[in-house]
mmCIF file of C-alpha atoms in Angstrom:
data_model
loop_
_atom_site.group_PDB
_atom_site.id
_atom_site.type_symbol
_atom_site.label_atom_id
_atom_site.label_comp_id
_atom_site.label_asym_id
_atom_site.label_seq_id
_atom_site.Cartn_x
_atom_site.Cartn_y
_atom_site.Cartn_z
ATOM 1 C CA UNK A 1364 -34.326 1.833 -14.819
ATOM 2 C CA UNK A 1365 -30.710 1.389 -15.995
ATOM 3 C CA UNK A 1366 -29.351 -2.157 -15.888
ATOM 4 C CA UNK A 1367 -25.892 -1.728 -14.321
ATOM 5 C CA UNK A 1368 -24.676 -5.064 -15.691
ATOM 6 C CA UNK A 1369 -25.659 -4.161 -19.296
ATOM 7 C CA UNK A 1370 -24.094 -0.722 -18.882
ATOM 8 C CA UNK A 1371 -20.882 -2.333 -17.606
ATOM 9 C CA UNK A 1372 -20.836 -4.783 -20.541
ATOM 10 C CA UNK A 1373 -21.019 -1.827 -22.952
ATOM 11 C CA UNK A 1374 -18.345 -0.052 -20.895
ATOM 12 C CA UNK A 1375 -16.053 -3.093 -21.148
ATOM 13 C CA UNK A 1376 -16.522 -3.172 -24.925
ATOM 14 C CA UNK A 1377 -15.644 0.523 -25.167
ATOM 15 C CA UNK A 1378 -12.694 0.200 -22.751
ATOM 16 C CA UNK A 1379 -11.152 -2.681 -24.724
ATOM 17 C CA UNK A 1380 -11.465 -0.619 -27.918
ATOM 18 C CA UNK A 1381 -10.009 2.497 -26.223
ATOM 19 C CA UNK A 1382 -7.074 0.614 -24.647
ATOM 20 C CA UNK A 1383 -6.265 -1.040 -27.978
ATOM 21 C CA UNK A 1384 -6.520 2.252 -29.893
ATOM 22 C CA UNK A 1385 -4.386 4.149 -27.347
ATOM 23 C CA UNK A 1386 -1.596 1.648 -28.015
ATOM 24 C CA UNK A 1387 -2.043 1.884 -31.810
ATOM 25 C CA UNK A 1388 -2.666 -1.864 -31.919
ATOM 26 C CA UNK A 1389 -4.683 -3.552 -34.608
ATOM 27 C CA UNK A 1390 -7.148 -6.279 -33.669
ATOM 28 C CA UNK A 1391 -4.529 -8.698 -34.988
ATOM 29 C CA UNK A 1392 -1.860 -7.358 -32.644
ATOM 30 C CA UNK A 1393 -4.174 -7.562 -29.618
ATOM 31 C CA UNK A 1394 -5.145 -11.086 -30.695
ATOM 32 C CA UNK A 1395 -1.488 -12.087 -30.869
ATOM 33 C CA UNK A 1396 -0.645 -10.537 -27.481
ATOM 34 C CA UNK A 1397 -3.720 -11.911 -25.680
ATOM 35 C CA UNK A 1398 -4.252 -15.253 -27.378
ATOM 36 C CA UNK A 1399 -7.885 -14.256 -28.076
ATOM 37 C CA UNK A 1400 -9.043 -14.551 -31.699
ATOM 38 C CA UNK A 1401 -9.591 -11.448 -33.820
ATOM 39 C CA UNK A 1402 -13.199 -12.496 -34.406
ATOM 40 C CA UNK A 1403 -13.868 -12.746 -30.664
ATOM 41 C CA UNK A 1404 -12.145 -9.424 -29.952
ATOM 42 C CA UNK A 1405 -14.192 -7.744 -32.672
ATOM 43 C CA UNK A 1406 -17.423 -9.188 -31.226
ATOM 44 C CA UNK A 1407 -16.407 -8.001 -27.728
ATOM 45 C CA UNK A 1408 -15.625 -4.487 -28.964
ATOM 46 C CA UNK A 1409 -19.020 -4.315 -30.718
ATOM 47 C CA UNK A 1410 -20.846 -5.560 -27.551
ATOM 48 C CA UNK A 1411 -22.110 -8.548 -29.514
ATOM 49 C CA UNK A 1412 -20.877 -11.018 -26.917
ATOM 50 C CA UNK A 1413 -20.149 -10.988 -23.213
ATOM 51 C CA UNK A 1414 -16.601 -12.258 -22.684
ATOM 52 C CA UNK A 1415 -15.819 -14.882 -20.081
ATOM 53 C CA UNK A 1416 -13.631 -14.113 -17.080
ATOM 54 C CA UNK A 1417 -10.796 -16.110 -18.646
ATOM 55 C CA UNK A 1418 -10.943 -14.062 -21.869
ATOM 56 C CA UNK A 1419 -11.074 -10.747 -20.009
ATOM 57 C CA UNK A 1420 -8.036 -11.722 -17.934
ATOM 58 C CA UNK A 1421 -6.080 -12.511 -21.101
ATOM 59 C CA UNK A 1422 -7.088 -9.180 -22.657
ATOM 60 C CA UNK A 1423 -6.289 -7.198 -19.491
ATOM 61 C CA UNK A 1424 -2.910 -8.931 -19.184
ATOM 62 C CA UNK A 1425 -2.067 -8.034 -22.784
ATOM 63 C CA UNK A 1426 -2.692 -4.389 -21.805
ATOM 64 C CA UNK A 1427 -0.446 -4.797 -18.731
ATOM 65 C CA UNK A 1428 -3.312 -4.430 -16.267
ATOM 66 C CA UNK A 1429 -5.436 -6.527 -13.950
ATOM 67 C CA UNK A 1430 -8.996 -7.627 -14.650
ATOM 68 C CA UNK A 1431 -10.079 -5.280 -11.853
ATOM 69 C CA UNK A 1432 -8.286 -2.324 -13.428
ATOM 70 C CA UNK A 1433 -9.869 -3.018 -16.821
ATOM 71 C CA UNK A 1434 -13.343 -3.227 -15.295
ATOM 72 C CA UNK A 1435 -12.743 -0.188 -13.070
ATOM 73 C CA UNK A 1436 -11.782 1.861 -16.130
ATOM 74 C CA UNK A 1437 -14.953 0.639 -17.851
ATOM 75 C CA UNK A 1438 -17.094 1.945 -14.979
ATOM 76 C CA UNK A 1439 -16.551 5.638 -15.758
ATOM 77 C CA UNK A 1440 -17.708 6.653 -12.294
ATOM 78 C CA UNK A 1441 -15.894 8.543 -9.568
ATOM 79 C CA UNK A 1442 -16.196 9.560 -5.941
ATOM 80 C CA UNK A 1443 -15.107 8.204 -2.600
ATOM 81 C CA UNK A 1444 -18.316 6.303 -1.825
ATOM 82 C CA UNK A 1445 -19.339 3.276 -3.820
ATOM 83 C CA UNK A 1446 -23.035 2.698 -3.109
ATOM 84 C CA UNK A 1447 -24.187 -0.906 -3.226
ATOM 85 C CA UNK A 1448 -26.702 -0.197 -6.005
ATOM 86 C CA UNK A 1449 -23.981 1.428 -8.128
ATOM 87 C CA UNK A 1450 -21.292 -1.222 -7.724
ATOM 88 C CA UNK A 1451 -20.647 -2.780 -11.113
ATOM 89 C CA UNK A 1452 -21.539 -6.441 -11.403
ATOM 90 C CA UNK A 1453 -20.322 -8.687 -14.134
ATOM 91 C CA UNK A 1454 -21.444 -12.260 -14.792
ATOM 92 C CA UNK A 1455 -19.309 -14.793 -16.640
ATOM 93 C CA UNK A 1456 -21.695 -16.224 -19.258
ATOM 94 C CA UNK A 1457 -19.923 -19.577 -19.188
ATOM 95 C CA UNK A 1458 -19.933 -20.371 -15.446
ATOM 96 C CA UNK A 1459 -22.384 -17.952 -13.817
ATOM 97 C CA UNK A 1460 -19.466 -16.526 -11.784
ATOM 98 C CA UNK A 1461 -20.607 -13.110 -10.510
ATOM 99 C CA UNK A 1462 -17.990 -10.469 -9.789
ATOM 100 C CA UNK A 1463 -18.962 -7.277 -7.962
ATOM 101 C CA UNK A 1464 -16.411 -4.487 -7.755
ATOM 102 C CA UNK A 1465 -16.899 -2.971 -4.273
ATOM 103 C CA UNK A 1466 -14.196 -0.285 -4.262
ATOM 104 C CA UNK A 1467 -14.808 3.202 -5.601
ATOM 105 C CA UNK A 1468 -12.756 3.843 -8.756
ATOM 106 C CA UNK A 1469 -9.484 5.473 -7.772
ATOM 107 C CA UNK A 1470 -5.769 5.277 -8.251
ATOM 108 C CA UNK A 1471 -5.432 3.660 -4.812
ATOM 109 C CA UNK A 1472 -3.565 0.346 -5.182
ATOM 110 C CA UNK A 1473 -6.110 -1.587 -3.045
ATOM 111 C CA UNK A 1474 -9.279 -3.059 -4.557
ATOM 112 C CA UNK A 1475 -12.054 -5.137 -2.996
ATOM 113 C CA UNK A 1476 -14.056 -7.572 -5.115
ATOM 114 C CA UNK A 1477 -16.931 -9.789 -3.976
ATOM 115 C CA UNK A 1478 -17.370 -12.983 -5.973
ATOM 116 C CA UNK A 1479 -20.158 -15.539 -6.159
ATOM 117 C CA UNK A 1480 -19.225 -18.869 -7.741
ATOM 118 C CA UNK A 1481 -22.080 -21.364 -8.306
ATOM 119 C CA UNK A 1482 -21.743 -24.802 -6.732
ATOM 120 C CA UNK A 1483 -19.854 -27.211 -8.971
ATOM 121 C CA UNK A 1484 -18.312 -24.466 -11.111
ATOM 122 C CA UNK A 1485 -14.639 -23.592 -11.603
ATOM 123 C CA UNK A 1486 -12.810 -20.568 -12.976
ATOM 124 C CA UNK A 1487 -9.143 -20.842 -13.982
ATOM 125 C CA UNK A 1488 -6.731 -17.941 -14.460
ATOM 126 C CA UNK A 1489 -3.191 -18.111 -15.877
ATOM 127 C CA UNK A 1490 -0.181 -17.055 -13.825
ATOM 128 C CA UNK A 1491 0.140 -13.952 -16.022
ATOM 129 C CA UNK A 1492 -3.089 -12.562 -14.552
ATOM 130 C CA UNK A 1493 -1.333 -12.290 -11.169
ATOM 131 C CA UNK A 1494 1.823 -10.608 -12.493
ATOM 132 C CA UNK A 1495 0.837 -7.104 -11.358
ATOM 133 C CA UNK A 1496 -0.981 -7.891 -8.119
ATOM 134 C CA UNK A 1497 -0.845 -9.499 -4.685
ATOM 135 C CA UNK A 1498 -4.070 -10.781 -3.235
ATOM 136 C CA UNK A 1499 -5.865 -12.417 -0.363
ATOM 137 C CA UNK A 1500 -9.081 -14.412 -0.500
ATOM 138 C CA UNK A 1501 -11.546 -14.444 2.397
ATOM 139 C CA UNK A 1502 -14.323 -17.045 2.156
ATOM 140 C CA UNK A 1503 -17.666 -15.695 3.350
ATOM 141 C CA UNK A 1504 -20.036 -18.595 2.577
ATOM 142 C CA UNK A 1505 -19.922 -22.074 1.091
ATOM 143 C CA UNK A 1506 -16.744 -23.977 0.337
ATOM 144 C CA UNK A 1507 -13.913 -23.021 -1.970
ATOM 145 C CA UNK A 1508 -11.090 -25.175 -3.263
ATOM 146 C CA UNK A 1509 -8.404 -22.800 -4.453
ATOM 147 C CA UNK A 1510 -5.576 -24.369 -6.431
ATOM 148 C CA UNK A 1511 -2.380 -22.414 -7.083
ATOM 149 C CA UNK A 1512 0.121 -24.389 -9.085
ATOM 150 C CA UNK A 1513 0.072 -27.917 -7.623
ATOM 151 C CA UNK A 1514 -1.285 -26.963 -4.176
ATOM 152 C CA UNK A 1515 -4.998 -27.001 -3.353
ATOM 153 C CA UNK A 1516 -6.342 -25.107 -0.341
ATOM 154 C CA UNK A 1517 -9.709 -26.407 0.895
ATOM 155 C CA UNK A 1518 -11.306 -23.292 2.372
ATOM 156 C CA UNK A 1519 -14.216 -23.029 4.802
ATOM 157 C CA UNK A 1520 -16.189 -19.895 5.798
ATOM 158 C CA UNK A 1521 -13.980 -17.419 7.636
ATOM 159 C CA UNK A 1522 -10.729 -18.796 6.170
ATOM 160 C CA UNK A 1523 -8.388 -16.234 4.617
ATOM 161 C CA UNK A 1524 -5.647 -17.181 2.153
ATOM 162 C CA UNK A 1525 -2.721 -15.033 1.055
ATOM 163 C CA UNK A 1526 -1.634 -16.028 -2.441
ATOM 164 C CA UNK A 1527 1.967 -16.858 -3.142
ATOM 165 C CA UNK A 1528 4.033 -16.082 -6.240
ATOM 166 C CA UNK A 1529 2.090 -15.945 -9.531
ATOM 167 C CA UNK A 1530 1.019 -19.377 -10.755
ATOM 168 C CA UNK A 1531 -1.868 -20.830 -12.725
ATOM 169 C CA UNK A 1532 -4.836 -20.809 -10.338
ATOM 170 C CA UNK A 1533 -8.308 -22.341 -10.169
ATOM 171 C CA UNK A 1534 -11.246 -21.308 -8.006
ATOM 172 C CA UNK A 1535 -13.667 -24.238 -7.537
ATOM 173 C CA UNK A 1536 -16.901 -24.267 -5.524
ATOM 174 C CA UNK A 1537 -17.354 -27.966 -4.654
ATOM 175 C CA UNK A 1538 -20.842 -27.358 -3.240
ATOM 176 C CA UNK A 1539 -23.394 -28.128 -2.173
ATOM 177 C CA UNK A 1540 -23.858 -24.346 -1.882
ATOM 178 C CA UNK A 1541 -22.308 -21.551 -3.966
ATOM 179 C CA UNK A 1542 -19.059 -20.042 -2.725
ATOM 180 C CA UNK A 1543 -19.112 -16.351 -1.817
ATOM 181 C CA UNK A 1544 -15.748 -14.765 -1.191
ATOM 182 C CA UNK A 1545 -13.986 -11.438 -0.967
ATOM 183 C CA UNK A 1546 -10.795 -10.802 -2.925
ATOM 184 C CA UNK A 1547 -8.570 -8.020 -1.621
ATOM 185 C CA UNK A 1548 -5.976 -7.183 -4.223
ATOM 186 C CA UNK A 1549 -3.087 -4.784 -4.189
ATOM 187 C CA UNK A 1550 -1.502 -3.590 -7.419
ATOM 188 C CA UNK A 1551 2.286 -3.732 -7.255
#
């Protein structure tokens, strides 16, 4: 049986290498543009380490794309139907954050992502990761404190939040249960 998560990790490594090579960038240039060390980038490209969500966002932003677009390109699958068993899952090794890409790969500007964030954990993304997208967050289960800039939104199941202009943002699952939420994002 093929482990989809391991296959996606290898796909991410290959995609980072391909995107860097297509731009004729050295590891040093990507490191400078992303703020990720050359050693870490080299380990990512060789599939020796699984990058955190924060690192992948910085790399994707350096390429002028969203995290979703980077992962979608790593999938190397096509078709209009994205079967549950085939939807790529990626786990942040630092927080246990699980990101499942629900949408079939396409050039459609809308993407759906289901996220599981363990109770007590937080994931922070810089404003630059929102530069190319607009998004809404719909909380399915648990509680989610979403902070954009200096404003924190305490979300309960069923709440839906439309994000404002790009700003540094933190997703925090205060507990006692994990937060499960859907992110609908539109590339602009």
